[in-house]
Coordinates of C-alpha atoms in Angstrom, one line a residue:
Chain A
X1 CA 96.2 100.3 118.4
X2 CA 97.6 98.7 115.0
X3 CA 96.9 100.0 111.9
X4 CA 94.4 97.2 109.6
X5 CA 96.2 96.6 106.2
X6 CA 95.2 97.7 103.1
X7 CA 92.8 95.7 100.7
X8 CA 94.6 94.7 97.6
X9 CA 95.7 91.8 95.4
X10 CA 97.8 90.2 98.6
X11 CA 98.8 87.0 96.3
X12 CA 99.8 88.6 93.7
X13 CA 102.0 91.2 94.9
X14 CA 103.5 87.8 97.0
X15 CA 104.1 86.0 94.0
X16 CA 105.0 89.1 91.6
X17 CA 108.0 89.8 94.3
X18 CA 108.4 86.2 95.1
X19 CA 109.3 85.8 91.1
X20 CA 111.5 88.9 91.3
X21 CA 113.6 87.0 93.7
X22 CA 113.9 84.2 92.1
X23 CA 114.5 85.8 88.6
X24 CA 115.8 88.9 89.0
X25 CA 112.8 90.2 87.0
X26 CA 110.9 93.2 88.4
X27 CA 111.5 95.2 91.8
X28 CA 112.2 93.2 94.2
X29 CA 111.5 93.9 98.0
X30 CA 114.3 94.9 100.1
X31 CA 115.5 95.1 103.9
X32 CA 117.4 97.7 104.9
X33 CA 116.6 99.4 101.2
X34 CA 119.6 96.9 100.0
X35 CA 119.5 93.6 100.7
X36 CA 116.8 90.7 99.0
X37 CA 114.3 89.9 101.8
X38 CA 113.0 86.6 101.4
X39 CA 109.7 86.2 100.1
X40 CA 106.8 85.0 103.2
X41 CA 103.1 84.2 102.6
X42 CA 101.2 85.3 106.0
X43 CA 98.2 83.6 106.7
X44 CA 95.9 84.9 109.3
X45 CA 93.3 82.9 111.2
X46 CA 90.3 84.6 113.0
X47 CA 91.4 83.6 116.4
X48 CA 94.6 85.4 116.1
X49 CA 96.8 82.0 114.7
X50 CA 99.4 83.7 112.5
X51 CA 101.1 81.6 110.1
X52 CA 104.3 82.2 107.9
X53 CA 106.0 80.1 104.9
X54 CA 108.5 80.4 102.2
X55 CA 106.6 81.2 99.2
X56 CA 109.5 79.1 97.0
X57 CA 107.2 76.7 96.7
X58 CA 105.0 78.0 94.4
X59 CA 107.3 77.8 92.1
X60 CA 108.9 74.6 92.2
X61 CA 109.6 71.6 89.4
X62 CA 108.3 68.6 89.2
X63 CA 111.7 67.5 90.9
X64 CA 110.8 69.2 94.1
X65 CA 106.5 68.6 93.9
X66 CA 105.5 66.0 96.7
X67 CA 104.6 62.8 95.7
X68 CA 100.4 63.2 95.3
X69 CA 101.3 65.8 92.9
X70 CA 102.7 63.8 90.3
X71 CA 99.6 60.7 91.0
X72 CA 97.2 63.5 90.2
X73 CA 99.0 64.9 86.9
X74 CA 99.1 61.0 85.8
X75 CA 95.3 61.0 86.0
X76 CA 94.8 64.7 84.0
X77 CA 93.8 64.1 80.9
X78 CA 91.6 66.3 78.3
X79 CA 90.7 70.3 78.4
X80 CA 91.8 70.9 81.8
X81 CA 90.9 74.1 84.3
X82 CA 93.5 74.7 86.5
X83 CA 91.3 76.4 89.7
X84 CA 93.9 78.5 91.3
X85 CA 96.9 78.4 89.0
X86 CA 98.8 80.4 91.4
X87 CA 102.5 80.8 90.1
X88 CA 101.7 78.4 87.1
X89 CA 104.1 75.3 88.2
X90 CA 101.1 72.3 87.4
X91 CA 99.8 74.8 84.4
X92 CA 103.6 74.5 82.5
X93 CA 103.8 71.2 83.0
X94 CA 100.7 70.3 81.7
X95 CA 101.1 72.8 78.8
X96 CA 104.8 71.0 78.4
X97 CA 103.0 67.8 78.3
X98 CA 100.9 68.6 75.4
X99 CA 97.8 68.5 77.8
X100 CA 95.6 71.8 76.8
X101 CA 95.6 73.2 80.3
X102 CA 93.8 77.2 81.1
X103 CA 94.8 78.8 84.4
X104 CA 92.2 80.3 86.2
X105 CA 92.8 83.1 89.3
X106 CA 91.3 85.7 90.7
X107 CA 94.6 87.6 91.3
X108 CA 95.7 89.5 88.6
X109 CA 99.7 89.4 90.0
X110 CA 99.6 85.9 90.0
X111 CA 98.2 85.7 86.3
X112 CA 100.7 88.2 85.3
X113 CA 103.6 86.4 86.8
X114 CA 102.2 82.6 84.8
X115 CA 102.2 84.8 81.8
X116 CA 106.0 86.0 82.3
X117 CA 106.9 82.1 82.8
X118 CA 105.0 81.2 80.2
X119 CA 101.4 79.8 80.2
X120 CA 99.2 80.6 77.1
X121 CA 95.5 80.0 78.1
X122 CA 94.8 82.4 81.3
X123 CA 91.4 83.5 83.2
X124 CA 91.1 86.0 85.4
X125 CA 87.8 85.0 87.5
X126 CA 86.4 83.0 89.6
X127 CA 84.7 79.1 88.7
X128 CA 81.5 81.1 88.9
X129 CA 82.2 84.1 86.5
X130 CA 84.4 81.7 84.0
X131 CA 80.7 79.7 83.6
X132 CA 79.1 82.4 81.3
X133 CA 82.2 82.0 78.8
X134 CA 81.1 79.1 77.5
X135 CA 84.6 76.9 77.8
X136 CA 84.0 73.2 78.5
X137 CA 86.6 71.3 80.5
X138 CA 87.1 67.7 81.1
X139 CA 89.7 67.9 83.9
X140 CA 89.2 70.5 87.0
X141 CA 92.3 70.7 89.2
X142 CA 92.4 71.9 92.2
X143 CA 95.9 71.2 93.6
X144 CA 98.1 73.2 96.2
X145 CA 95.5 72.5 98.9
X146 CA 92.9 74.0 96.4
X147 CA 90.2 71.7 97.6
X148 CA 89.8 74.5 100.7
X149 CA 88.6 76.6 97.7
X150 CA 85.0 74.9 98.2
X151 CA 85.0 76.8 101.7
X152 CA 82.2 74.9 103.6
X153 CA 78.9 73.2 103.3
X154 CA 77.1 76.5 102.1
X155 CA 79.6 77.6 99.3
X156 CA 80.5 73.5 98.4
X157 CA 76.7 73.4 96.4
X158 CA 76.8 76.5 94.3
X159 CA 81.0 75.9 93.9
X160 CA 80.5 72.5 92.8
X161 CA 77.6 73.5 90.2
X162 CA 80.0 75.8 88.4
X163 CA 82.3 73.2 87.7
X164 CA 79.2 71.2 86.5
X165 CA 78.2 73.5 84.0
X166 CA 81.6 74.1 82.9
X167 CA 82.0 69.8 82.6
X168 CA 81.8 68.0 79.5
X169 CA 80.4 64.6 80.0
X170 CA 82.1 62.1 81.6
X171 CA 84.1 64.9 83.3
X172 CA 86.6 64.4 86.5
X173 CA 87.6 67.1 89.9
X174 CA 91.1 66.5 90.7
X175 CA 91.6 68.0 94.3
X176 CA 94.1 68.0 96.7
X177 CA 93.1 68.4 100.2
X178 CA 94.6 67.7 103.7
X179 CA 92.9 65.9 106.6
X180 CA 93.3 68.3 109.9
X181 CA 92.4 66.2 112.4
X182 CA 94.8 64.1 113.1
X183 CA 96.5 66.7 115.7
X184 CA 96.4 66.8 119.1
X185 CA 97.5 71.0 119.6
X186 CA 95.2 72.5 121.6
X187 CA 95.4 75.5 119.3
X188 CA 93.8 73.5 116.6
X189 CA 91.6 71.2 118.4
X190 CA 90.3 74.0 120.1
X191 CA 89.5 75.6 116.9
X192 CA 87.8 72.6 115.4
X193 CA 85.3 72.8 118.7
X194 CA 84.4 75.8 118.4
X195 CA 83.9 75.6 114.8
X196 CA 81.5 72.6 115.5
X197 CA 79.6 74.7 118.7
X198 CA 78.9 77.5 115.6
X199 CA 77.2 74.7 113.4
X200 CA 80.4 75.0 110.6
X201 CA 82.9 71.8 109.5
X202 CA 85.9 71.4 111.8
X203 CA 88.5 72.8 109.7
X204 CA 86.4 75.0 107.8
X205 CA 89.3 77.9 108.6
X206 CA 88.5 82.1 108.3
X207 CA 91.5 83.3 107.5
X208 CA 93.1 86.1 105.6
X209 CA 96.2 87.0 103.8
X210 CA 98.8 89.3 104.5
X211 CA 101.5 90.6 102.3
X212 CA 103.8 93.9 103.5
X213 CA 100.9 96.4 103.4
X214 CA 98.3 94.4 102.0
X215 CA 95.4 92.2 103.1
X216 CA 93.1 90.2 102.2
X217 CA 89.3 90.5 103.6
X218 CA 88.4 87.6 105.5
X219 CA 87.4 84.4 103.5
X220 CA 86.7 80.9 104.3
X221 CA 89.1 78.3 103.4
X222 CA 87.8 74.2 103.9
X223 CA 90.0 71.9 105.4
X224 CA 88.6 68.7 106.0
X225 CA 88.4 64.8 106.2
X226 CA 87.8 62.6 102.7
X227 CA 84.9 61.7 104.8
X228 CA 83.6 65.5 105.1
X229 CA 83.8 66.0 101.4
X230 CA 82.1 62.7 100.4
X231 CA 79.2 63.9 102.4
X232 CA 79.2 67.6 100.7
X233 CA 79.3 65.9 97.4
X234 CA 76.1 63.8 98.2
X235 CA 73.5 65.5 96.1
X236 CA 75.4 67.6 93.9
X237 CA 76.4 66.7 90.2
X238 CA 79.4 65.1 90.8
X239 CA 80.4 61.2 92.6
X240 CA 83.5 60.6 94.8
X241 CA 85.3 58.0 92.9
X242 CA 88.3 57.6 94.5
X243 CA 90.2 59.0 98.0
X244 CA 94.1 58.6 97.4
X245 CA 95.6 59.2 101.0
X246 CA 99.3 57.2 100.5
X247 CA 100.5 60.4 101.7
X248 CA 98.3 60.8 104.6
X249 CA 97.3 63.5 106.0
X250 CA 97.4 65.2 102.4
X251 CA 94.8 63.1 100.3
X252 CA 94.1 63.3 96.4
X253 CA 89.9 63.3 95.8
X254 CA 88.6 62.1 92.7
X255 CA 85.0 63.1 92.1
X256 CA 83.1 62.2 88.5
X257 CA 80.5 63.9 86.7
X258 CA 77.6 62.0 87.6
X259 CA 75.0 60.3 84.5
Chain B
X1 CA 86.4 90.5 113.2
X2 CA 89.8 88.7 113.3
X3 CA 90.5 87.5 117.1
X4 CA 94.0 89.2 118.4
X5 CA 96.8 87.0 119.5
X6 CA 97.2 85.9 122.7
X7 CA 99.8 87.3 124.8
X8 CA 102.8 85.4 125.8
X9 CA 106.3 84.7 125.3
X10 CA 106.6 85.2 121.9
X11 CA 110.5 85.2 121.0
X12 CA 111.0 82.4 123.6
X13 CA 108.1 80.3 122.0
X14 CA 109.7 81.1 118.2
X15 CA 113.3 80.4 119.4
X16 CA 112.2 77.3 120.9
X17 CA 110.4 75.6 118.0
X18 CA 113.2 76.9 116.0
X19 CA 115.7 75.0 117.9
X20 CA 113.4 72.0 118.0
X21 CA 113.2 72.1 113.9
X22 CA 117.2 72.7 113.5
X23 CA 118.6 69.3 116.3
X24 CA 115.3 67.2 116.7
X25 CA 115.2 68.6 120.3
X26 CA 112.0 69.2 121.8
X27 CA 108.7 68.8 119.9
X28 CA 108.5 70.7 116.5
X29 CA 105.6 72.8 115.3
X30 CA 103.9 70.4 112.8
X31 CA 102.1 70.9 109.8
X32 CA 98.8 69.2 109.0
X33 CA 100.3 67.3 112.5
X34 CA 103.0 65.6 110.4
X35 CA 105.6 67.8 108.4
X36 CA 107.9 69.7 110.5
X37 CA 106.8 73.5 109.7
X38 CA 109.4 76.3 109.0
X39 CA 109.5 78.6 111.7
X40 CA 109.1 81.7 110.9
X41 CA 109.5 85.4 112.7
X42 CA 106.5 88.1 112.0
X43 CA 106.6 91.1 113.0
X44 CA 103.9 94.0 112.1
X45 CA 104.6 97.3 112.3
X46 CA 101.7 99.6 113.3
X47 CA 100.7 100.8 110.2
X48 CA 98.9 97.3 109.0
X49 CA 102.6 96.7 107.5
X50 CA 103.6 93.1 108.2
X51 CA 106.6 91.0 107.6
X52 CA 108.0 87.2 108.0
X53 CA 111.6 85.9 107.6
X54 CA 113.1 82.5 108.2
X55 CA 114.3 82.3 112.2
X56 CA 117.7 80.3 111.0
X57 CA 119.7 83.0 111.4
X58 CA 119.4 83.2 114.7
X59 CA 121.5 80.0 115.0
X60 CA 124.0 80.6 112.3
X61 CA 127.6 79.8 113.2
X62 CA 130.4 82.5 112.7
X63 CA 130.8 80.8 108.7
X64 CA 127.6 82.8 108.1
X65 CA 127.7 85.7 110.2
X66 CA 127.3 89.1 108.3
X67 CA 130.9 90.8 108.1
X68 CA 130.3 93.5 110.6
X69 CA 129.1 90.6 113.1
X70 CA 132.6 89.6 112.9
X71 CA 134.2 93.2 112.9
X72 CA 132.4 93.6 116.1
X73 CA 133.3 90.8 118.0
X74 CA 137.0 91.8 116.9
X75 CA 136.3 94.9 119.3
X76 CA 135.3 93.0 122.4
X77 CA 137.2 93.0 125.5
X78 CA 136.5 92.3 129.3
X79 CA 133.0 91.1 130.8
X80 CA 130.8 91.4 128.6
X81 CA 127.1 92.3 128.8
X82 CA 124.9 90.3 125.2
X83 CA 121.9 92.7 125.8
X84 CA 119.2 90.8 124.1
X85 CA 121.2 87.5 123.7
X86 CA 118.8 85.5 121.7
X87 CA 119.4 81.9 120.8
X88 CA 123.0 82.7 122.1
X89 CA 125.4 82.7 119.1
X90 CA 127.3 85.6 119.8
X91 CA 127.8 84.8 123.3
X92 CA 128.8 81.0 122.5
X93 CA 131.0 82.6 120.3
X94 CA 132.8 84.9 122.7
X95 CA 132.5 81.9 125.7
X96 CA 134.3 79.4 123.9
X97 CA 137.2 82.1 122.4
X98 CA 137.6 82.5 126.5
X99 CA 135.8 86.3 126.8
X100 CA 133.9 86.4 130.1
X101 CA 130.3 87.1 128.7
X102 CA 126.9 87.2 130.3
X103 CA 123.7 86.8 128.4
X104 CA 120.6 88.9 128.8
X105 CA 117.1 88.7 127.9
X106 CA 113.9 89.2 129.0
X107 CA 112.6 86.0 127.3
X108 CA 112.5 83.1 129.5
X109 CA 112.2 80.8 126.2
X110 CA 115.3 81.9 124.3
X111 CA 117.4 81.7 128.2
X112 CA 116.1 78.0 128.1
X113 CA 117.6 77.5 124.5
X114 CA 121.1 79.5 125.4
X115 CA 121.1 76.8 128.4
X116 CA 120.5 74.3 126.3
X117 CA 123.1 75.0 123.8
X118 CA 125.5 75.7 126.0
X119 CA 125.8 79.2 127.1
X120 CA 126.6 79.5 131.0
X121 CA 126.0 82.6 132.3
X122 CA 122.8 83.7 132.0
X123 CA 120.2 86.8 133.4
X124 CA 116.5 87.2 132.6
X125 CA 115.6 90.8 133.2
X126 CA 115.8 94.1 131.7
X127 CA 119.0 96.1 131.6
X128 CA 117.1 98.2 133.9
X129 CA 116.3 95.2 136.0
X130 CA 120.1 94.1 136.1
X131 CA 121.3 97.0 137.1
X132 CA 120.4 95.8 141.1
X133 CA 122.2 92.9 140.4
X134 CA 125.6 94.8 141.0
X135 CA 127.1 93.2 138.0
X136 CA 130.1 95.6 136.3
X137 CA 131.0 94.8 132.7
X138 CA 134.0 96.5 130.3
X139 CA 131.6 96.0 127.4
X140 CA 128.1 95.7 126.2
X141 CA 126.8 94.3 123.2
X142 CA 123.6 95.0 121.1
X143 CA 123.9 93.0 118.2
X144 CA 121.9 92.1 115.4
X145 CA 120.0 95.3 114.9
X146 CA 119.6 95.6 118.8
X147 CA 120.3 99.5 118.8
X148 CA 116.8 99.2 118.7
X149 CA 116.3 98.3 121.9
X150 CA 116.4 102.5 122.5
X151 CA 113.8 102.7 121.4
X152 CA 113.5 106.6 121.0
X153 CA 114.1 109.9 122.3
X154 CA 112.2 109.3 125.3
X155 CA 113.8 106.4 126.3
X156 CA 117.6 106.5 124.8
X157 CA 118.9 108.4 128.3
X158 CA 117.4 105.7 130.6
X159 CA 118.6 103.2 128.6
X160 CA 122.3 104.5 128.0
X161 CA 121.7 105.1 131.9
X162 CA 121.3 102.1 133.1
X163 CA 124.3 100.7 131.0
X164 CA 126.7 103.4 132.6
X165 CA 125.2 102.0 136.4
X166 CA 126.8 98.5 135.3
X167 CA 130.0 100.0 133.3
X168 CA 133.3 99.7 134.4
X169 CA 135.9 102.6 133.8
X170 CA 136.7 103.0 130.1
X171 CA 133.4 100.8 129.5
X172 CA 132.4 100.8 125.7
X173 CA 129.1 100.0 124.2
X174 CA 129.4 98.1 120.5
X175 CA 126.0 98.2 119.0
X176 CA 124.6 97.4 115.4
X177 CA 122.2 99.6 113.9
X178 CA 120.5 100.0 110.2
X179 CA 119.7 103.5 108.2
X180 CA 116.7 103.4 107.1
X181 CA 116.6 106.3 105.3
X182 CA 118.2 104.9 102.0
X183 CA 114.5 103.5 101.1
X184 CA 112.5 105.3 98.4
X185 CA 109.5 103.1 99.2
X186 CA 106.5 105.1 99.8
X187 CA 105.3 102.0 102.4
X188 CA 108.2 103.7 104.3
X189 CA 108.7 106.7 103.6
X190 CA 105.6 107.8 104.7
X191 CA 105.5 105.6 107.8
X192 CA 108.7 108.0 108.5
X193 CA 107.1 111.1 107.4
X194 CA 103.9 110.1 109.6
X195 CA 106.7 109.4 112.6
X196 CA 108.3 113.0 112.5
X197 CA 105.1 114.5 112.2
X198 CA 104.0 113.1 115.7
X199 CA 107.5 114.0 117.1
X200 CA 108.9 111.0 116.9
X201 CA 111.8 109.9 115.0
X202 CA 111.2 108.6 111.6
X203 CA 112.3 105.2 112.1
X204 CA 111.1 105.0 115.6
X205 CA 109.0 101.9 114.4
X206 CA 106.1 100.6 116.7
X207 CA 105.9 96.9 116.6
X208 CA 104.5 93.8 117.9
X209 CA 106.0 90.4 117.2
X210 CA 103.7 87.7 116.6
X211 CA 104.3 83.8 116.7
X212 CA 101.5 81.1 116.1
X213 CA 98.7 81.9 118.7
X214 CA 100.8 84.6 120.4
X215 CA 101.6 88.4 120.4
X216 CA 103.5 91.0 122.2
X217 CA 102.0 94.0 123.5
X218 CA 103.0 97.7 121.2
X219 CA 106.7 98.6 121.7
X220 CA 109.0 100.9 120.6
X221 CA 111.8 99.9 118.4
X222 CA 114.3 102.2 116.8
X223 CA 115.8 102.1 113.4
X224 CA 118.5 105.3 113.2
X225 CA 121.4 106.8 111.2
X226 CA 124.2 107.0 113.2
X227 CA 123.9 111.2 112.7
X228 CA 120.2 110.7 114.9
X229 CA 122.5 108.2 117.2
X230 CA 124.9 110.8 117.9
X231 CA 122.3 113.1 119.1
X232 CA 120.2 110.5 121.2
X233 CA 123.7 110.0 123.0
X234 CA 124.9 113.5 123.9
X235 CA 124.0 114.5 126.9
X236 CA 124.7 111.1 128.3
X237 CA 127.3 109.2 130.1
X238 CA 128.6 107.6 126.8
X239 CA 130.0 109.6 123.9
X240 CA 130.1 108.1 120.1
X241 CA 133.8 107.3 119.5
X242 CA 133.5 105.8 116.4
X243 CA 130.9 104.6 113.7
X244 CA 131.9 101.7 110.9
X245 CA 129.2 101.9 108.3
X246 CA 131.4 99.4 105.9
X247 CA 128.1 97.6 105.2
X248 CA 125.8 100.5 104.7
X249 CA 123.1 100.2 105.4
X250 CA 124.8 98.6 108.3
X251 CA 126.8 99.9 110.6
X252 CA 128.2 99.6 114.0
X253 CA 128.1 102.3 116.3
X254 CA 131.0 102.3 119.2
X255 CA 130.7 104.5 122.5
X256 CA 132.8 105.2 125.1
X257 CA 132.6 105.7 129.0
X258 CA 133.1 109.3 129.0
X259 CA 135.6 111.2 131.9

């Protein structure tokens, strides 16, 4: 009975209007033809959880990051990749810092809008593609929740072997990920059992984005245990060094280049 | 491929979790089972077109009421029907300035938050519904946007109908409505043009709301200039005494108990 949504760059026409907002730059979307609506991200999960939040922030300072942010920006250091730049906040302050920092996304909005604010070094493609440039990187971040960017224990191989071939020795994967099962809603528990039945990792989520017209096709996004991800780095190139979880259930991972 | 939402009490359950994050009443819908989530309203329209805002307003005090909120409430007199009465701010509003009001919804969740904050007179039907009841009111409000709740063509004379079975003599209806038609968005636009095509009016929108793991069913909602209002009402029991359209797009549309 509902129409599907239309396949586009869903994050980047959130943060393009999300900017506009904030800035007054570019169109920004209106209710009622007149008034500023406020900016949402919609996130859809496969058995019909919807999700919304203030996109705000995306772009927020340093003053508003949460805590783990800043303990994984003290540990940057070298050429850094920032996987999944997103509106550019960790990218600027990098850049600010002196650190030489290159924002990688696959949606061209959301590159648009970092080069608007500011960011220099930009790449539009995915860890995968960005491999045949030939840049070298000794800092990957993957902050915001980015870790769920390895999907699950088929992508986490190939995803992880791209950053390898992009590390230069001694090399370090910041990523910021979020434990899921400490809950007790049904909604998700059930989810994380069902998950398990179909041979995948807990929270390894199928979602999609929405924005006003536009969706996303359906993707997987990993959210799982420190545990989890030490046992989908066994094997690969990289070593999980260090689990910061002072902010449990949001956890900092530290993986090394292995040799 | 993406599992459809469950069907429940949608309104009530967002209201709810709503009120829970605003006093620390109830339990709050958690994020990564520890951060108190926004809650957020999402409604998608039937073209794929979706849309989320913050659910605060639905508790805001008179100090942040939109103007013609106010300029409506001015107008009140008598017992007074709050079709649609939500987390109860209008009809707190009216209760405590001593204006006889009863509440109506057809969500049992937002009836338990009015009861909870307060408001006293409360019925969970459909004006239809309550029209057995035998309750007479002098006035009946549809506020925040709930001129909708005509929903169309087809369904404006019932509707209007069933108020006039509960109306006193010299009864008036006080409603708030939204042009749509200032918009030169092609997203709508085209929804409208799409709408009059199929005989419908062109912002005779067909929505679901969704919350979390739940969705309504389809319904009709209807977004009209007060010139298509005019029309829906002749015929009727009511006629359009006056329309205050200081905050165009806004407006509020007043009718009266004709004869």
């Amino acid at each position: 009975m509902g129409g599907e949504p239309r396949l586009g760059d869903v994050f980047g026409s959130m943060i393009r209007d999300a900017y506009a907002v904030q800035t007054g730059i570019g169109t920004r979307p209106l209710a009622g033809g007149r008034l500023p609506r406020p900016v949402t991200e919609i996130i859809e999960r496969d058995d019909g959880l919807i999700n919304g939040a203030p996109s705000a922030h995306y772009f927020a300072g340093p003053e508003d990051w949460e805590p783990y942010d800043h303990r994984a920006v003290a540990r940057v250091r070298g050429a850094t990749l920032d996987v999944g730049v997103g509106a550019g906040r960790i990218a600027l302050f990098l850049q600010e810092r002196g650190t030489p920092v290159t924002g990688l996304d696959t949606s061209a909005g959301a590159l648009a809008v970092c080069r608007r604010r500011g960011v220099r070094d930009l790449v539009h493609a995915t860890v995968d593609a960005h491999v045949a440039d030939g840049r070298r990187y000794d800092t990957f971040l993957l902050l915001g929740n980015n870790l769920g960017l390895i999907e699950g224990a088929e992508r986490a191989p190939a995803f992880l072997a791209a950053l390898a071939a992009m590390a230069r020795p001694g090399a370090q994967v910041i990523a910021q990920g979020t434990d899921p099962y400490g809950t007790r809603d049904p909604v998700h528990t059930g989810y994380h059992e069902r998950n398990r039945r179909q041979g995948r990792l807990g929270g390894q989520l199928r979602l999609r984005l929405r924005y006003r017209e536009l969706g996303t096709d359906w993707f997987d996004y990993l959210v799982c245990s420190a545990e989890e991800l030490a046992t989908l780095v066994e094997g690969t190139s990289w070593r999980l060094v260090d689990v910061d979880d002072r902010d449990a259930p949001y956890y900092l991972a530290f993986l090394r280049l292995a040799g």
